């Protein structure tokens, strides 16, 4: 795991930080009164905000104060994307148990909080960790988060599904290494990637099919599409000349275009980019309406973290419009755990199926071209 | 059985048994009234009449380290049975004290009575002291308070009221006893003070040696006592920790506070005394976990780590009998 260069930044907020935070308009007088109340203090609401902020700032604070102020400043932890990988090979439950236990001991010895839950064909590991962002206000810099890694038994091994970020990705990788050691085998790792399918049309097709042909769901709207075209690599010329040498042919290059709205895939702009200009889709957000069952509408977003090579596939179920009283609600709610599980399952399966399919298609097309030549 | 313990005796007892340990001084005048100068201040009842005076049970004072002035706590001593600790009863008490403070802040009569010098910078605040005399009040006083709307008290701009409920009083009494015990064991010298470091926006006044505890820190998360050497201890800090110790994050935040206050030094003994009755049973292991996380987060070297390792965390011995400074003579 990466070692931090600094400590956890301004973790104990200074009086100046607190003063500044309490003077922000997002923090209402009620919140300030409550902070005082927890210290057995009643202040007059006629006292100017600045005086109250200065008074509170002189006090000693605890973690709860910090969390309350941070919450007021609107820094609620957001849900994160999910990524997954299949690890296939000769591994069984006892190997997994050894690997998970080792991982737990190691993480705990370095002070992380780890919880392991075993169900019949699934092991869930929850790790509490914190993230830093020095670009934001002091109160938002450190955030406590929960990361999950799920291991689901498959016919060939396990599906490893985890929260997609550097910390949890590393923990998952560590777990897989331990699993290999425990089982004394090398496991094949299958990720969703289109690295070896370099054709723009086929890469776009991946997202098209994912959004339009998700089994059990009907596409209700496409609200965002991100397209990408890598900057052409210069041949012959040294790359370092690149910057200075704009006279090369004075050409501009638009690398990525984001389109947001309704029915984005039907738009003329998108189709021109895709058909004429060789751009390909690297991210899509769409509504998927359940055909059977409750009939809810799910907002899903899927993307390749690395658009150039089309790897690092991840997705998120960002919200649900529930079907209630015979109609679709206009109010979006956060998804429930079982909904995330179900959407993850179908998205993963469809994505894997599509990757296999597109690889075949690419091979065929290539072979066809070679034949023609 | 003594029939009449008057307000004066109770105030003296409270001062001796509780507030003296926090280095507060009690003004010798007890149970006196001062003139009301605001015709808007009216009595409750069907026909509200303008008040003639406001009551004053006792006044405590100390020097505030950050304000550089004397803080006078105009204290209202209340003793209620469990069934009387209700939001409406408390509301009445807060309202009355608000009006009292409103007048006191601008009253020459008040300043004369409580010997405030003409050129002395000072701040007058209210302190509502709510004692439960039948010992049956077991709920959290802060919960009762949180059900009240204290936004509309007749409190003028800048005015402040502090309050202490039965559980706070019990806790402060236990801390006082703990200080006595430590001194008796010579694990704390006779002379000590409370610690208020320089902050970024405000610096400490005075030399800090016999600094009194501020009323805010008596009800805040941590109260830090600073002491010199004694027969059985090195110089350092005793920290009364008034939080549940529920998670490593809570303690990590606390450790970072000590670090920011420049308290994590090799030659300083740090003793943490947990005062919260509801504190986590697993306190020590949660604290250990926090230390580990903290050391890791800052990439501490072994020398620095050993400073953290030397910290002691204990619960204070809670005083078994419930504190009761006497039954009679209270205001109700």
XYZ file of C-alpha atoms in Angstrom, chain B residues 1-311:
311
model
C -31.244 16.947 61.222
C -30.377 20.493 60.393
C -33.517 22.304 59.465
C -32.191 25.112 57.423
C -29.144 24.955 55.313
C -29.383 28.290 53.569
C -28.256 29.275 50.123
C -25.032 30.621 51.578
C -24.110 27.280 53.081
C -24.895 25.411 49.898
C -22.858 27.852 47.841
C -19.950 27.448 50.228
C -20.211 23.679 50.009
C -20.326 23.716 46.225
C -17.347 25.978 46.090
C -15.349 23.809 48.475
C -16.366 20.463 47.032
C -16.383 21.290 43.341
C -15.347 24.654 41.989
C -12.325 25.262 44.185
C -10.606 22.380 42.389
C -11.066 24.210 39.121
C -9.505 27.275 40.750
C -12.655 29.351 40.709
C -13.270 31.954 43.388
C -16.595 32.481 45.084
C -17.733 35.970 45.910
C -18.610 36.208 49.641
C -21.992 37.785 48.926
C -24.814 35.228 48.702
C -28.495 35.316 48.138
C -28.894 38.945 47.281
C -30.982 40.887 44.807
C -30.035 43.733 42.538
C -32.238 46.337 40.936
C -33.985 45.682 37.661
C -33.607 48.586 35.297
C -35.553 47.275 32.352
C -39.329 47.887 32.415
C -39.782 45.136 29.835
C -38.772 42.561 32.449
C -42.017 41.329 33.876
C -43.040 38.606 36.256
C -44.936 35.560 35.010
C -48.574 35.051 35.887
C -51.932 36.352 34.808
C -51.104 39.969 35.395
C -47.425 40.382 34.656
C -45.932 43.145 36.729
C -42.635 44.850 36.044
C -39.870 43.252 38.078
C -38.291 45.312 40.797
C -35.173 43.250 41.196
C -33.361 40.133 40.029
C -32.109 37.424 42.358
C -28.505 36.342 42.741
C -27.634 33.158 44.642
C -23.877 33.205 44.273
C -21.250 34.580 41.913
C -18.160 32.615 40.897
C -15.321 34.173 38.960
C -12.011 33.382 37.297
C -9.672 34.931 34.732
C -10.391 33.794 31.207
C -7.103 32.855 29.511
C -8.163 33.953 26.036
C -10.303 36.993 26.813
C -7.798 38.439 29.250
C -10.649 39.458 31.499
C -12.468 38.234 34.513
C -15.544 36.117 33.842
C -18.244 36.464 36.489
C -20.769 33.658 36.594
C -23.999 34.919 38.071
C -25.308 31.609 39.339
C -28.826 30.443 39.866
C -28.898 27.372 42.130
C -31.885 25.121 41.518
C -32.785 21.914 43.221
C -35.549 19.841 41.678
C -37.105 16.473 42.268
C -36.926 14.174 39.279
C -40.494 14.904 38.277
C -39.821 18.638 38.299
C -36.970 18.487 35.801
C -39.230 19.268 32.901
C -38.816 21.433 29.870
C -41.374 23.966 31.099
C -39.733 24.298 34.493
C -36.315 24.696 32.902
C -37.639 27.141 30.379
C -38.861 29.361 33.214
C -35.449 29.191 34.850
C -33.628 30.053 31.627
C -36.005 32.916 30.928
C -35.561 34.429 34.362
C -31.780 34.086 34.197
C -31.743 35.663 30.712
C -33.454 38.760 32.041
C -31.135 38.806 35.041
C -28.060 38.748 32.810
C -29.557 41.368 30.532
C -29.766 43.740 33.503
C -26.573 42.649 35.242
C -24.421 43.452 32.218
C -25.346 47.099 32.480
C -25.995 47.494 36.176
C -23.943 49.655 38.449
C -25.792 48.153 41.369
C -24.543 44.714 40.321
C -20.961 45.912 39.949
C -21.057 47.512 43.383
C -22.521 44.464 45.039
C -19.960 42.118 43.517
C -16.984 44.428 43.952
C -16.127 44.915 40.284
C -13.636 47.725 39.951
C -14.499 50.550 37.621
C -11.549 49.918 35.339
C -11.717 46.145 35.379
C -12.388 44.404 32.058
C -14.998 41.786 32.778
C -17.764 39.666 31.343
C -20.917 38.714 33.238
C -22.594 35.468 32.274
C -25.334 33.305 33.659
C -24.832 29.858 35.160
C -27.858 27.698 35.755
C -27.026 24.967 38.231
C -29.656 22.229 38.279
C -29.346 19.768 41.121
C -31.613 16.739 41.490
C -32.268 16.192 45.175
C -34.115 12.865 45.103
C -31.328 11.188 43.038
C -33.930 9.657 40.777
C -33.106 11.648 37.680
C -31.135 9.161 35.625
C -31.822 10.422 32.135
C -29.448 12.639 30.253
C -29.906 16.292 31.047
C -28.658 17.262 27.615
C -31.483 15.254 26.071
C -34.022 17.225 28.048
C -32.302 20.423 26.965
C -32.262 19.357 23.328
C -36.046 19.061 23.395
C -36.312 22.720 24.327
C -36.231 25.642 21.971
C -33.772 28.036 23.544
C -33.663 30.360 20.553
C -36.243 32.765 21.822
C -34.977 33.555 25.272
C -34.895 37.261 26.107
C -31.120 37.170 25.889
C -29.443 40.325 24.535
C -26.771 40.156 21.836
C -23.476 38.915 23.195
C -24.976 37.413 26.340
C -24.153 33.859 27.355
C -25.754 31.380 29.744
C -23.996 28.214 30.833
C -25.830 25.336 32.452
C -24.918 22.311 34.525
C -27.331 19.428 34.941
C -27.323 16.600 37.485
C -24.950 14.431 35.444
C -22.532 17.320 34.855
C -22.509 18.121 38.548
C -21.824 14.499 39.387
C -18.979 14.388 36.864
C -17.390 17.598 38.125
C -17.659 16.351 41.682
C -15.929 13.113 40.640
C -13.156 15.065 38.923
C -12.690 17.148 42.071
C -12.408 13.951 44.099
C -9.977 12.506 41.605
C -7.756 15.560 41.987
C -7.862 15.164 45.778
C -7.008 11.470 45.464
C -4.075 12.079 43.120
C -2.734 14.768 45.394
C -3.117 12.502 48.390
C -1.114 9.811 46.629
C 1.436 12.475 45.749
C 0.785 11.706 42.116
C -0.047 15.375 41.641
C 1.568 18.381 43.322
C -0.439 20.829 45.407
C -0.046 23.555 42.809
C -1.443 23.021 39.360
C -3.225 24.945 36.644
C -5.352 24.326 33.604
C -3.762 24.383 30.214
C -4.769 26.762 27.416
C -2.218 26.952 24.621
C -1.770 29.849 22.227
C -4.132 29.514 19.307
C -3.801 30.943 15.826
C -6.323 33.738 16.166
C -5.930 34.365 19.858
C -3.059 34.146 22.374
C -3.199 33.219 26.008
C -3.062 35.961 28.643
C -1.149 35.600 31.886
C 1.628 33.207 32.797
C -0.727 30.215 32.874
C 0.727 28.817 36.108
C -2.353 28.870 38.321
C -4.777 29.237 35.450
C -8.363 28.399 36.391
C -10.452 26.078 34.228
C -12.906 27.922 32.026
C -16.570 27.078 32.341
C -16.534 26.032 28.668
C -13.851 23.446 29.269
C -15.735 21.962 32.225
C -18.446 21.023 29.765
C -16.202 20.526 26.741
C -14.727 17.285 25.427
C -11.365 17.462 27.228
C -10.184 19.354 30.294
C -6.401 19.608 30.479
C -4.662 20.059 33.813
C -0.966 20.930 33.785
C 1.260 20.119 36.725
C 4.853 20.102 37.891
C 6.698 17.258 39.575
C 5.443 15.541 42.716
C 6.943 12.769 44.824
C 5.282 10.101 42.682
C 5.021 11.673 39.271
C 6.962 13.606 36.683
C 5.649 16.892 35.395
C 3.045 16.675 32.689
C -0.666 16.708 32.028
C -3.753 15.077 33.428
C -6.524 15.120 30.870
C -10.103 14.596 31.944
C -11.671 13.013 28.914
C -15.397 13.602 28.683
C -16.356 11.623 25.602
C -17.493 8.024 25.112
C -14.330 6.658 23.458
C -16.559 4.952 20.940
C -14.200 4.684 17.978
C -10.503 4.837 17.103
C -11.267 7.940 14.996
C -12.518 9.743 18.073
C -9.230 9.080 19.878
C -7.148 9.814 16.788
C -8.729 13.231 16.665
C -7.956 13.649 20.343
C -4.315 12.586 19.856
C -3.982 15.055 17.031
C -5.327 17.744 19.333
C -2.571 16.947 21.853
C -0.013 17.062 19.087
C -1.309 20.430 17.906
C -1.118 21.694 21.467
C 2.577 20.661 21.537
C 1.940 18.254 24.382
C 3.520 15.132 22.921
C 6.985 15.632 24.367
C 9.359 13.058 25.788
C 9.670 14.408 29.306
C 5.978 15.034 29.836
C 3.810 12.485 31.573
C 0.372 12.280 30.008
C -2.430 10.697 31.978
C -5.855 10.418 30.456
C -8.679 10.045 32.944
C -11.984 9.097 31.355
C -14.924 10.724 33.119
C -17.806 9.704 30.931
C -19.929 7.111 32.731
C -21.166 5.648 29.448
C -17.675 5.199 28.064
C -16.943 2.158 25.961
C -16.055 -1.029 27.900
C -13.333 -1.714 25.423
C -11.741 1.648 26.012
C -8.147 0.533 26.234
C -8.136 -1.538 23.080
C -9.924 1.183 21.134
C -7.298 3.630 22.364
C -4.481 1.241 21.366
C -5.936 0.945 17.896
C -6.128 4.719 17.610
C -2.492 5.084 18.644
C -1.427 2.586 15.981
C -3.433 4.319 13.294
C -2.100 7.669 14.346
C 1.521 6.511 14.341
C 1.040 5.003 10.926
C -0.679 8.038 9.480
C 2.129 10.347 10.494
C 4.922 7.874 9.805
C 6.268 8.379 13.322
C 9.736 7.141 14.220
C 10.193 4.827 17.244
C 11.157 7.738 19.524
C 7.941 9.516 18.782
C 5.961 6.288 18.984
C 7.296 5.596 22.464
C 5.865 8.911 23.667
C 2.430 7.742 22.618
C 3.062 4.349 24.173
C 3.788 5.890 27.535
C 0.395 7.543 27.743
